[in-house]
Every structure is written in structure tokens, then in C-alpha cells.
Amino acid sequence: MKKMLLHILLLCLQPKAFAQLPANFLPPTGTEHLRIYTDRNCYVAGEIIWLNIKVISGTEAPSSEIGYVDLLNPYTATPVLQAKINLHNGEAFLQLPDSISTGNYVVRAYTRHSPEAQAPIMIVNTLRDSIVDTHLFNVTSTTHPAILSTEHSYGRRMPVDMSVQLPIHTQEAYASVYLYDACEQSAATINLLPNTSLPAIPPTWKETAGQVITGTIIDSTGQPLRVPVYLTVTGSRPKFYCQSSSDSGHFAFELLAYSGDANILLLAATKNYQINVQTPFHPLAQQAPTPHAEGTQPVDTALLNALLQRHIAMQVQQAYFHDSTLLADDPFADSILFFGKPDEQVLLDDYTRFNTVEEIFREFIKTTMVRREGNTLHLHTLNNVLANPKFFEQDPLVLVDGVPVFDNQRLFALAPLKIRKVSVLARKVFFPGQYFYGIVSLQSYAGDLAGYPLDPHALVVDYSGTQLPLHFFSPAYDHHQSPTLPDQRTLLYYNHQVPVNADGTAHLHFYTGDLPGIYRVVVRGADTTISQYLEVQ
């Protein structure tokens, strides 16, 4: 009876635990596939490719939350641009560099558990290549169909309000309105060569919650190590992960709420090791290039004029409105530490500064105790879970800007004036395969580890998270206001989440620009695509 009561008491007083490899790390059995749409078919270097990507699952199991996008040269299967996206809203973009080569490309989207979805596009570099000498490949026809009639006609800088009827069951739609010139009409006839089919993607882990980082750790002889591996996402809000490697030296971390650009740091509390991180993108097999001279056709007059107009419009928009297209705020940004609310947190600027780190812990931090054992100082945290709290006998996990510290001499040798905040979790903490006697987190002002020297075997990788959304810029000319800045937009409207009413109607509202011509309105629902045309005079 006493043993049973003891077990119940231990369950009630269980310490804090952090799960890092949930059940979805088992090889998945369900199926899913993607749908990818681009805002248009033809681009010039310097423009933005706006993407809408939807994941469709064939089962009731959770679908992938992380997707991958490659802009490929189909003749060599070489990625020109790559991005990781959050599939929760399916919004993505690719900024075309000024150095990209002219030709036909493939935008390819996939997850770690799905076959790829492809969208062929045409890109012309009007900045580097001579438009007169440009050749476009595998365009079946250079005869551009004329638009005989349009549903609507508008003046320049006028408001446009359109209603589109979709099937009643449609819940959400995607829409774009772009200049339908000879470039767009030519790109709509792109055919990829049969020998440029891309290699299939083998299904792997299903990322249903966050991005998964996989890798291996080996010793100096190349043998796998079974040891705890520590991962830190650096920055002003560092995140810490711990995971034991397998007998084969493999490890996997699931990074939750990780977006934007950052560095990750991986290390182990052992000697003479090497850590390797695997790319999450599909390794594309190199293929023999297809000579571009075969089957090429010269640019005709209509296409030449369209490219010249796009060339000027792109440079005007970059010159006057480049700062209007902004990244959205990080939806996962917050000031909460990775282990939640600390038991004690001290901002050192609120107190008179001391000259050593030892004095900081002795005088300011109530939930820690400094003890000298021989010639070495040790730090101990309080166990707040007990009815009568007492200090642990073992050292806690100490982090400096999220990086674990295993050398106490170097810890207490840090410059105290570089440390901004100290946070303490005063209880036992469990990670997969390992536990710690409390956590002491030190954060510097500059996020540079306060001068703490890194382990020479540690691996620092520039590893981006999911892409932050980009706000689509569309000016509003309300109250008859007409700014003097030129408006050379060739993409008047883009919305990857157009609300649809219960009766299936979707409403679009935007303003025309200064470029006259025929504009194509494309609205896509789950199984329906509606195309209309309007004219700007």
C-alpha cells in the first residue's frame, strides 16, 4: 500500500518534459499530393513568382505542414532557387535574381511524403541578354490568338469590382489579374522535352507539425556514435533541442514554429566527433544537358515589344515601389523561452553590476547556489517541486544564448557586463533519452555567446526555416487621389485566399495601373478554374 501511494505521489510531482520525436516520425502509410499554381506563366528577371500550393490528403491522418519548392532548369534538373514553406496557408514566392538565364523552367513543389507537383514557366532575362537575340525553347507556336471581346473596360487608375460565380461547395479561391501580352500567350504553349522528366521523390518522414532536421554523428575513425546531440537555433530568441542518436549514429529533430533565416548549431558533450546534416530538399540527379539550339524559334515582333514593355515596367516598379513589398511579421515570434515560463528571471540592468559571473549568481539569483569543489566552481539549482525545496547535488543544464555550456571554468570566466538576462527553471527537466537537474539560461545583449568559445567540433549551419509570407502590394486610388509616381504594374491583383460566399460568389477589388492592354482574370477554386478578360484603355 505504501509503495502504491509512493507511485501516485511521484506521478503528481512529475518534472517538466519535452517531447521531440512524436509518433509521426514512424514511416507514414497515408497518401497525399499537392497542387501548385503560379500567378502567371511568363516572367522577366527581377520579378516575383507568386505561388499558391495546396496539400490534399487521401486519408483522415494529419497532412504535411512543411513543403519544399524548387525552381529547376529542366534540361539539367539543377535547382536555381529553393524555398521551404508552411503549407497551412499555402502561400509562397520566389524572387527571381537579375543573373538568371533566359529559358523555360519548372516550378516544382513537394513534401517529404508526396510526389511532386509541377508548373512550367518561361523566364526572360532582359537585363543581361539581348532581347533581339533571345530564343525561347519548345514553344509550339508563335501565333498569338487575338482577344475578340472583353467583359469589362476601364480607364487608368480606376477601381475594379468583379464578382465571379464558383460552385456552391467552394470554400476558398485563388485569384490573379495580369497583363495578357504576347509573352504570356507564348509561355502558355510551353512543352517540356520527354527526356527532361525529373526523378521521383522517395517518401520519407511526414512533417505534420514542424520542420525535421536529420543527420549523423561519427567519431574520428568514422564509426557511428550513440550520444546525446544538442541543437540550438540561434538568434535573439534562441531555441534548444536535445536528442540521443541511434546505434547507427542517426538523429532527427522536429523544429516547431521555425521560420525565417537563422543559423543552427549542433554539438555533443564528447570528444573528437563529426556531425553531418542532411539537406531536406530532394537530391536531384544531374542529367545530360539538352542543346538549346535544337528546335528554337526567334522572337517575333509582338513578343519583342511585350518583353520590352515588361523590362521597363519591372525596373520602374523596383525603382519606385521596391520598399512597398514587405515580408510579414514572424507569426511564431514571441519572448517566451523554449522551456516556458521560468521560475526566476532577472534583468541584470535593474541592479548594480558586479565584476564576476560568480557574484551575479551569489547575490542576485535566488534559485541557484554556487559551490566550490576543489579548484572548480559548480552551479546548482533549486528543486522547487519538493514540498521543502532543496538544491540539486548535480549541475544543471547551462545555456548561453541557447548553446549548452559544459565547461564551468569558461562559464564563470564570462564577462558579466555582456550578459543581459538570467532565467532559471528550478526543477528536473526531461528530454528524449536524457534529463537535467534544472536549466539556467543566460542571454547576452548581442546574441554572440558573450564571448564563450565554441567547441571546435561543433557544426554551425546556415539553415533557413519556413518562408515568411510576402505582402502583395496594390495601390489604392481612393477619393480621386492620383499620386505622381508611375504605376507600371503588370500584375494588378493577387490573392491566395479569396473568401467565397455561401452561394459560391467571390468578389475581387483592385485598381488598374498606367499600362493599357488586355488583362486576364484567373480565379481557381478546388476543382474549378474561371478565366475572364478586362481591358485597360
Coordinates of C-alpha atoms in Angstrom, one line a residue:
M1 CA 0.0 0.0 0.0
K2 CA 2.8 2.4 0.9
K3 CA 4.5 1.6 -2.5
M4 CA 1.3 2.4 -4.3
L5 CA 1.0 5.7 -2.5
L6 CA 4.6 6.5 -3.3
H7 CA 4.0 5.9 -7.1
I8 CA 0.9 8.1 -7.0
L9 CA 2.9 10.9 -5.3
L10 CA 5.7 10.6 -7.8
L11 CA 3.2 10.9 -10.7
C12 CA 1.7 14.0 -9.1
L13 CA 5.2 15.6 -8.8
Q14 CA 6.5 14.7 -12.2
P15 CA 9.0 17.1 -13.6
K16 CA 8.8 19.0 -16.8
A17 CA 9.3 17.0 -20.0
F18 CA 9.9 18.0 -23.6
A19 CA 8.8 15.6 -26.4
Q20 CA 10.8 15.9 -29.6
L21 CA 10.1 12.9 -31.7
P22 CA 6.3 12.3 -31.9
A23 CA 4.5 9.3 -33.4
N24 CA 4.5 10.9 -36.9
F25 CA 8.2 10.0 -37.2
L26 CA 7.2 6.4 -38.0
P27 CA 7.2 5.8 -41.7
P28 CA 3.7 7.1 -42.8
T29 CA 1.2 4.9 -44.6
G30 CA -1.3 7.5 -45.9
T31 CA -1.1 9.3 -49.2
E32 CA -1.2 13.0 -50.1
H33 CA -0.5 15.1 -53.2
L34 CA 0.0 18.8 -53.9
R35 CA -1.5 21.3 -56.3
I36 CA 0.6 24.3 -57.4
Y37 CA -0.4 27.4 -59.2
T38 CA 1.7 30.4 -60.4
D39 CA 0.3 33.9 -60.7
R40 CA 1.1 33.8 -64.5
N41 CA 3.2 31.9 -67.0
C42 CA 5.9 34.4 -68.1
Y43 CA 8.4 36.4 -66.1
V44 CA 11.4 38.7 -66.6
A45 CA 14.5 38.7 -64.3
G46 CA 13.9 40.7 -61.2
E47 CA 10.1 39.9 -60.9
I48 CA 8.5 37.8 -58.2
I49 CA 6.8 34.5 -58.8
W50 CA 3.8 34.3 -56.6
L51 CA 2.8 30.7 -55.7
N52 CA -0.3 29.0 -54.3
I53 CA 0.3 25.5 -53.1
K54 CA -2.4 23.2 -51.6
V55 CA -1.9 19.8 -50.0
I56 CA -4.6 17.3 -50.5
S57 CA -4.7 14.2 -48.2
G58 CA -6.3 10.9 -49.2
T59 CA -6.8 9.9 -45.5
E60 CA -8.0 11.4 -42.3
A61 CA -4.5 11.4 -41.0
P62 CA -2.8 14.8 -40.4
S63 CA -1.3 16.1 -43.6
S64 CA 2.2 17.6 -44.0
E65 CA 2.7 21.1 -42.8
I66 CA 6.1 21.7 -44.4
G67 CA 6.6 21.9 -48.2
Y68 CA 9.5 22.4 -50.5
V69 CA 9.8 24.4 -53.7
D70 CA 12.4 24.2 -56.4
L71 CA 12.8 26.4 -59.4
L72 CA 14.5 24.0 -61.8
N73 CA 16.3 24.2 -65.1
P74 CA 14.6 21.1 -66.7
Y75 CA 17.5 20.5 -69.1
T76 CA 19.9 19.7 -66.2
A77 CA 17.5 19.2 -63.3
T78 CA 19.5 21.9 -61.5
P79 CA 17.8 23.9 -58.8
V80 CA 18.1 27.7 -59.3
L81 CA 16.1 28.7 -56.3
Q82 CA 14.8 26.8 -53.3
A83 CA 12.4 27.6 -50.5
K84 CA 10.7 25.9 -47.5
I85 CA 7.1 26.9 -47.0
N86 CA 4.4 26.5 -44.4
L87 CA 1.5 24.6 -46.0
H88 CA -1.0 25.8 -43.5
N89 CA -1.9 28.7 -45.8
G90 CA -0.1 27.5 -49.0
E91 CA 1.4 31.0 -49.7
A92 CA 4.9 31.2 -51.2
F93 CA 7.0 33.3 -53.5
L94 CA 10.3 33.2 -55.4
Q95 CA 12.3 36.4 -56.1
L96 CA 14.0 36.0 -59.5
P97 CA 17.6 37.2 -59.4
D98 CA 19.0 39.5 -62.0
S99 CA 21.5 36.9 -63.0
I100 CA 19.1 34.2 -64.0
S101 CA 19.4 32.8 -67.6
T102 CA 16.7 33.0 -70.2
G103 CA 14.8 29.8 -70.8
N104 CA 11.9 27.5 -69.8
Y105 CA 11.8 26.4 -66.2
V106 CA 9.8 24.2 -63.9
V107 CA 8.5 25.2 -60.5
R108 CA 8.3 22.0 -58.5
A109 CA 6.6 21.6 -55.1
Y110 CA 6.7 18.5 -52.9
T111 CA 6.7 17.3 -49.3
R112 CA 8.7 14.5 -47.7
H113 CA 5.7 12.3 -48.2
S114 CA 4.2 13.2 -51.6
P115 CA 5.0 13.1 -55.3
E116 CA 5.9 16.5 -56.8
A117 CA 3.5 18.9 -58.5
Q118 CA 4.9 20.9 -61.4
A119 CA 4.2 24.2 -63.2
P120 CA 6.2 25.1 -66.3
I121 CA 7.0 28.8 -66.8
M122 CA 9.1 30.9 -69.1
I123 CA 11.8 33.4 -67.8
V124 CA 13.5 36.0 -69.9
N125 CA 16.5 38.0 -68.6
T126 CA 16.0 41.3 -70.3
L127 CA 18.7 42.8 -68.1
R128 CA 21.6 40.6 -69.2
D129 CA 20.6 39.1 -72.5
S130 CA 19.9 40.9 -75.7
I131 CA 16.1 40.7 -76.4
V132 CA 16.7 40.7 -80.1
D133 CA 18.9 37.7 -79.9
T134 CA 16.7 35.8 -77.4
H135 CA 15.5 32.4 -78.4
L136 CA 12.7 30.6 -76.5
F137 CA 12.7 26.8 -76.5
N138 CA 9.9 24.3 -77.2
V139 CA 7.2 26.9 -77.9
T140 CA 4.7 25.2 -80.1
S141 CA 3.5 28.3 -81.9
T142 CA 4.4 32.0 -82.1
T143 CA 1.0 32.9 -83.5
H144 CA -0.8 34.7 -80.7
P145 CA -4.6 34.4 -80.5
A146 CA -6.4 37.7 -80.6
I147 CA -8.8 38.6 -77.8
L148 CA -12.0 39.3 -79.7
S149 CA -14.0 40.7 -76.7
T150 CA -13.7 41.5 -73.1
E151 CA -16.3 41.5 -70.3
H152 CA -15.2 44.8 -68.8
S153 CA -13.3 48.0 -69.9
Y154 CA -11.7 50.5 -67.5
G155 CA -9.7 53.7 -67.6
R156 CA -6.3 54.0 -65.9
R157 CA -6.1 54.1 -62.1
M158 CA -9.8 53.1 -61.9
P159 CA -11.4 50.9 -59.2
V160 CA -12.4 47.4 -60.4
D161 CA -15.1 45.4 -58.6
M162 CA -15.8 42.0 -60.0
S163 CA -17.9 39.1 -58.9
V164 CA -17.1 35.5 -60.0
Q165 CA -19.5 32.6 -59.7
L166 CA -17.9 29.4 -58.3
P167 CA -19.5 26.1 -57.3
I168 CA -21.5 26.4 -54.1
H169 CA -19.3 23.9 -52.2
T170 CA -16.2 26.1 -52.8
Q171 CA -14.8 27.4 -49.6
E172 CA -11.7 29.3 -50.7
A173 CA -10.4 30.5 -54.0
Y174 CA -7.1 31.8 -55.5
A175 CA -7.1 34.8 -58.0
S176 CA -4.7 36.8 -60.1
V177 CA -5.1 39.5 -62.6
Y178 CA -2.2 40.0 -65.0
L179 CA -1.3 41.7 -68.3
Y180 CA -2.1 39.1 -71.1
D181 CA 0.5 40.1 -73.6
A182 CA 2.4 38.1 -76.3
C183 CA 4.9 36.9 -73.6
E184 CA 2.1 35.3 -71.6
Q185 CA 0.5 33.8 -74.7
S186 CA 3.8 32.2 -75.8
A187 CA 4.5 30.8 -72.3
A188 CA 1.1 29.1 -72.2
T189 CA 2.3 26.8 -75.0
I190 CA 5.5 25.5 -73.3
N191 CA 6.2 21.9 -73.8
L192 CA 9.0 20.1 -71.9
L193 CA 11.1 17.6 -73.7
P194 CA 10.4 14.0 -72.9
N195 CA 14.0 13.4 -71.7
T196 CA 13.7 16.2 -69.1
S197 CA 11.4 14.3 -66.8
L198 CA 12.5 14.8 -63.2
P199 CA 13.5 12.0 -60.9
A200 CA 10.8 10.8 -58.5
I201 CA 10.9 11.8 -54.8
P202 CA 11.1 8.9 -52.4
P203 CA 8.7 9.3 -49.5
T204 CA 10.3 9.8 -46.1
W205 CA 9.2 11.4 -42.8
K206 CA 5.8 13.1 -42.7
E207 CA 6.3 16.6 -41.3
T208 CA 2.9 17.2 -39.7
A209 CA 4.0 19.7 -37.0
G210 CA 7.3 21.2 -37.9
Q211 CA 10.4 21.0 -40.0
V212 CA 12.5 17.9 -39.4
I213 CA 16.3 18.1 -39.4
T214 CA 18.1 14.8 -39.8
G215 CA 21.8 14.0 -39.7
T216 CA 24.5 11.7 -38.4
I217 CA 27.3 11.8 -35.8
I218 CA 30.5 9.8 -36.1
D219 CA 33.8 9.6 -34.2
S220 CA 37.3 10.3 -35.5
T221 CA 37.5 6.8 -37.1
G222 CA 34.2 7.2 -38.9
Q223 CA 32.3 4.9 -36.6
P224 CA 28.7 6.0 -35.5
L225 CA 28.3 7.4 -32.1
R226 CA 25.3 6.9 -29.8
V227 CA 25.4 10.1 -27.7
P228 CA 23.1 13.0 -26.9
V229 CA 23.2 15.6 -29.6
Y230 CA 22.3 19.2 -28.9
L231 CA 20.8 21.6 -31.3
T232 CA 20.4 25.4 -30.9
V233 CA 18.5 27.8 -33.2
T234 CA 20.5 30.9 -32.7
G235 CA 19.1 34.5 -32.6
S236 CA 17.5 36.9 -30.2
R237 CA 15.0 34.2 -29.2
P238 CA 17.2 31.0 -29.2
K239 CA 15.6 27.6 -29.1
F240 CA 17.2 24.5 -27.7
Y241 CA 16.7 20.8 -28.6
C242 CA 18.3 17.6 -27.3
Q243 CA 18.0 14.1 -28.9
S244 CA 20.1 10.9 -28.5
S245 CA 21.4 9.5 -31.7
S246 CA 20.7 5.9 -32.6
D247 CA 23.1 3.0 -32.8
S248 CA 23.8 3.9 -36.4
G249 CA 24.6 7.5 -35.4
H250 CA 21.4 9.0 -36.9
F251 CA 19.4 11.7 -35.2
A252 CA 16.3 13.7 -36.0
F253 CA 15.0 17.0 -34.6
E254 CA 11.5 18.4 -35.1
L255 CA 11.7 22.1 -35.1
L256 CA 8.4 23.7 -34.1
A257 CA 7.5 27.2 -35.1
Y258 CA 10.7 27.8 -37.0
S259 CA 10.5 30.4 -39.8
G260 CA 12.8 33.0 -41.4
D261 CA 16.6 32.9 -41.8
A262 CA 18.8 31.7 -38.9
N263 CA 21.8 29.6 -38.1
I264 CA 21.6 26.3 -36.3
L265 CA 24.4 25.0 -34.1
L266 CA 24.9 21.3 -33.3
L267 CA 27.3 19.8 -30.8
A268 CA 27.8 16.9 -28.4
A269 CA 29.3 16.5 -25.0
T270 CA 32.1 14.2 -26.2
K271 CA 35.5 14.5 -27.9
N272 CA 36.6 14.0 -31.5
Y273 CA 33.3 13.8 -33.2
Q274 CA 31.9 15.0 -36.5
I275 CA 28.3 16.0 -37.2
N276 CA 26.7 16.0 -40.7
V277 CA 23.3 17.4 -41.5
Q278 CA 21.3 16.2 -44.5
T279 CA 19.5 18.6 -46.8
P280 CA 15.7 18.5 -46.6
F281 CA 15.5 19.2 -50.4
H282 CA 15.3 16.3 -52.8
P283 CA 18.7 15.4 -54.2
L284 CA 18.2 16.0 -57.9
A285 CA 20.1 13.7 -60.2
Q286 CA 22.1 15.5 -62.8
Q287 CA 21.0 14.8 -66.4
A288 CA 22.8 15.3 -69.7
P289 CA 22.1 18.9 -70.9
T290 CA 19.9 19.2 -74.0
P291 CA 21.4 21.5 -76.5
H292 CA 19.3 24.7 -76.5
A293 CA 19.8 25.3 -80.2
E294 CA 17.6 22.4 -81.2
G295 CA 14.0 23.5 -82.1
T296 CA 14.5 27.1 -81.1
Q297 CA 12.5 29.9 -82.7
P298 CA 13.4 33.6 -83.0
V299 CA 11.4 36.2 -81.1
D300 CA 8.7 37.8 -83.2
T301 CA 7.8 41.5 -83.2
A302 CA 4.8 41.1 -80.9
L303 CA 6.8 39.2 -78.3
L304 CA 9.7 41.6 -78.7
N305 CA 7.5 44.6 -77.9
A306 CA 5.9 42.7 -74.9
L307 CA 9.3 41.9 -73.4
L308 CA 10.5 45.5 -73.8
Q309 CA 7.4 46.7 -72.0
R310 CA 7.9 44.2 -69.2
H311 CA 11.6 45.2 -69.0
I312 CA 10.7 48.8 -68.4
A313 CA 7.8 48.0 -66.1
M314 CA 9.9 45.8 -63.9
Q315 CA 12.6 48.5 -63.5
V316 CA 10.1 51.2 -62.8
Q317 CA 8.4 49.2 -60.1
Q318 CA 11.7 48.3 -58.4
A319 CA 12.8 51.9 -58.5
Y320 CA 9.6 53.4 -57.0
F321 CA 7.9 50.6 -55.1
H322 CA 10.6 48.1 -54.1
D323 CA 10.1 49.0 -50.4
S324 CA 6.4 48.6 -50.6
T325 CA 6.6 44.8 -50.9
L326 CA 7.5 43.7 -47.4
L327 CA 7.9 40.5 -45.5
A328 CA 5.1 39.7 -43.0
D329 CA 6.0 39.6 -39.3
D330 CA 7.1 36.3 -38.0
P331 CA 3.9 34.6 -36.7
F332 CA 5.9 32.5 -34.3
A333 CA 7.9 35.4 -32.8
D334 CA 7.5 35.8 -29.0
S335 CA 9.6 36.4 -26.0
I336 CA 8.8 33.2 -24.2
L337 CA 11.7 30.9 -23.6
F338 CA 11.7 27.4 -25.2
F339 CA 11.0 25.8 -21.8
G340 CA 8.1 28.1 -21.0
K341 CA 7.8 30.4 -18.0
P342 CA 10.9 30.3 -15.8
D343 CA 10.7 30.0 -12.1
E344 CA 13.0 33.0 -11.8
Q345 CA 14.1 35.7 -14.3
V346 CA 16.4 38.6 -13.6
L347 CA 17.2 41.5 -15.8
L348 CA 20.7 42.5 -14.7
D349 CA 20.3 46.1 -15.7
D350 CA 17.9 46.5 -12.8
Y351 CA 20.7 46.0 -10.3
T352 CA 24.1 47.3 -9.6
R353 CA 26.6 45.4 -11.7
F354 CA 29.2 43.0 -10.2
N355 CA 32.5 42.2 -11.7
T356 CA 32.2 38.4 -12.0
V357 CA 29.6 35.9 -13.0
E358 CA 30.0 34.1 -9.7
E359 CA 28.9 37.3 -7.8
I360 CA 25.8 37.5 -10.1
F361 CA 24.6 34.1 -9.1
R362 CA 25.5 34.5 -5.4
E363 CA 23.9 37.9 -5.0
F364 CA 21.0 38.1 -7.5
I365 CA 19.7 34.6 -8.4
K366 CA 17.8 33.1 -5.5
T367 CA 17.1 29.7 -7.2
T368 CA 20.8 28.9 -7.8
M369 CA 23.7 28.2 -5.5
V370 CA 27.5 28.4 -6.3
R371 CA 29.6 25.7 -4.7
R372 CA 33.4 25.3 -4.9
E373 CA 34.7 21.8 -5.3
G374 CA 38.5 21.8 -5.4
N375 CA 39.6 24.4 -7.8
T376 CA 36.3 24.4 -9.8
L377 CA 33.1 26.3 -9.2
H378 CA 29.8 24.5 -9.7
L379 CA 26.3 25.8 -10.1
H380 CA 23.3 24.1 -8.6
T381 CA 19.6 24.9 -9.0
L382 CA 16.8 24.6 -6.5
N383 CA 14.2 21.8 -6.8
N384 CA 11.0 23.8 -6.5
V385 CA 8.8 20.7 -7.0
L386 CA 9.5 19.4 -3.5
A387 CA 7.3 20.4 -0.6
N388 CA 10.5 21.5 1.1
P389 CA 12.7 22.7 -1.8
K390 CA 16.4 22.0 -1.7
F391 CA 19.2 22.3 -4.1
F392 CA 20.2 19.5 -6.5
E393 CA 23.6 17.9 -6.0
Q394 CA 24.2 17.7 -9.7
D395 CA 25.0 20.6 -12.1
P396 CA 22.1 21.9 -14.2
L397 CA 21.9 22.4 -18.0
V398 CA 23.5 25.8 -18.5
L399 CA 22.8 27.7 -21.8
V400 CA 24.4 30.8 -23.1
D401 CA 22.2 32.2 -25.9
G402 CA 20.7 28.8 -26.2
V403 CA 24.1 27.0 -26.6
P404 CA 24.9 24.4 -23.9
V405 CA 28.0 25.0 -21.8
F406 CA 29.9 22.0 -20.4
D407 CA 33.0 23.8 -19.1
N408 CA 32.4 25.5 -15.7
Q409 CA 35.7 27.4 -15.8
R410 CA 34.8 29.1 -19.0
L411 CA 31.3 29.8 -17.8
F412 CA 32.4 31.7 -14.7
A413 CA 35.1 33.5 -16.8
L414 CA 32.5 35.2 -19.0
A415 CA 32.3 39.0 -19.0
P416 CA 29.3 39.8 -16.8
L417 CA 28.7 43.1 -18.5
K418 CA 27.8 41.3 -21.7
I419 CA 25.0 39.3 -20.0
R420 CA 21.6 40.9 -20.2
K421 CA 19.2 38.4 -18.6
V422 CA 19.3 35.2 -16.5
S423 CA 16.4 32.8 -16.4
V424 CA 16.1 29.7 -14.2
L425 CA 13.9 26.6 -14.4
A426 CA 14.2 25.2 -10.9
R427 CA 13.0 21.6 -11.4
K428 CA 14.1 18.4 -13.1
V429 CA 13.7 18.5 -16.9
F430 CA 13.3 15.6 -19.2
F431 CA 14.4 15.4 -22.9
P432 CA 14.3 12.3 -25.1
G433 CA 16.9 10.0 -23.7
Q434 CA 18.3 12.5 -21.2
Y435 CA 17.3 14.6 -18.2
F436 CA 18.8 17.7 -16.5
Y437 CA 18.7 19.0 -12.9
G438 CA 17.2 22.3 -13.8
I439 CA 18.0 24.8 -16.6
V440 CA 20.0 28.1 -16.2
S441 CA 19.7 30.3 -19.3
L442 CA 22.0 33.3 -19.9
Q443 CA 21.2 35.7 -22.7
S444 CA 23.7 38.3 -24.0
Y445 CA 23.0 41.7 -25.4
A446 CA 24.4 40.9 -28.9
G447 CA 23.4 37.2 -29.1
D448 CA 27.1 36.3 -29.5
L449 CA 27.5 33.9 -26.6
A450 CA 29.0 36.7 -24.5
G451 CA 32.5 35.7 -25.8
Y452 CA 32.1 32.0 -24.9
P453 CA 34.4 29.9 -27.2
L454 CA 32.6 27.3 -29.2
D455 CA 33.6 23.6 -29.3
P456 CA 35.9 23.3 -32.3
H457 CA 33.9 20.2 -33.4
A458 CA 30.6 22.0 -33.3
L459 CA 28.7 22.4 -36.6
V460 CA 27.2 25.8 -37.5
V461 CA 24.9 25.7 -40.5
D462 CA 23.0 28.4 -42.3
Y463 CA 19.7 26.6 -42.1
S464 CA 16.6 28.6 -43.0
G465 CA 13.2 27.9 -41.6
T466 CA 9.9 28.2 -43.5
Q467 CA 9.5 31.2 -45.7
L468 CA 7.9 34.3 -44.2
P469 CA 4.9 35.5 -46.2
L470 CA 5.3 38.4 -48.5
H471 CA 2.7 41.2 -48.6
F472 CA 1.4 41.8 -52.2
F473 CA 1.5 45.5 -52.9
S474 CA -1.5 47.0 -54.6
P475 CA -2.0 50.8 -54.5
A476 CA -5.4 52.4 -53.8
Y477 CA -6.5 55.5 -55.6
D478 CA -9.4 56.5 -53.3
H479 CA -11.1 59.9 -53.2
H480 CA -9.8 60.7 -56.7
Q481 CA -6.2 60.9 -55.4
S482 CA -3.7 60.2 -58.2
P483 CA -0.1 60.1 -56.9
T484 CA 2.5 61.4 -59.4
L485 CA 4.6 58.2 -59.1
P486 CA 4.3 55.9 -62.2
D487 CA 2.2 52.7 -61.9
Q488 CA 3.7 50.2 -64.3
R489 CA 2.2 47.1 -62.7
T490 CA 1.7 44.1 -65.0
L491 CA 0.2 42.1 -62.1
L492 CA -2.8 44.1 -60.9
Y493 CA -4.1 41.7 -58.3
Y494 CA -3.0 38.6 -56.4
N495 CA -4.7 36.9 -53.5
H496 CA -4.1 33.3 -52.5
Q497 CA -7.1 33.2 -50.1
V498 CA -10.2 34.8 -51.7
P499 CA -13.2 34.5 -49.5
V500 CA -16.2 32.7 -51.1
N501 CA -19.7 33.3 -50.0
A502 CA -22.2 30.5 -49.2
D503 CA -23.8 30.9 -52.7
G504 CA -20.4 30.5 -54.4
T505 CA -19.7 34.1 -55.3
A506 CA -16.3 35.6 -54.9
H507 CA -15.6 39.3 -55.0
L508 CA -12.4 40.9 -56.3
H509 CA -11.5 44.6 -55.7
F510 CA -8.4 46.3 -57.0
Y511 CA -7.2 49.3 -59.1
T512 CA -5.9 49.5 -62.6
G513 CA -2.5 51.0 -63.4
D514 CA -1.0 53.0 -66.2
L515 CA -0.3 50.2 -68.6
P516 CA -3.0 49.8 -71.3
G517 CA -3.9 46.4 -72.7
I518 CA -5.8 43.2 -72.1
Y519 CA -5.6 41.7 -68.6
R520 CA -6.5 38.2 -67.8
V521 CA -8.5 37.4 -64.6
V522 CA -8.0 33.9 -63.3
V523 CA -9.9 32.5 -60.3
R524 CA -9.4 29.0 -59.2
G525 CA -11.4 27.0 -56.7
A526 CA -10.9 23.4 -55.6
D527 CA -12.0 21.9 -58.9
T528 CA -12.9 24.9 -61.0
T529 CA -10.9 27.5 -63.0
I530 CA -12.6 30.6 -64.3
S531 CA -10.9 32.9 -66.7
Q532 CA -12.2 36.3 -67.8
Y533 CA -10.6 39.3 -69.5
L534 CA -10.8 43.1 -68.9
E535 CA -9.3 46.0 -70.9
V536 CA -7.4 49.0 -69.6
Q537 CA -7.5 51.9 -72.1

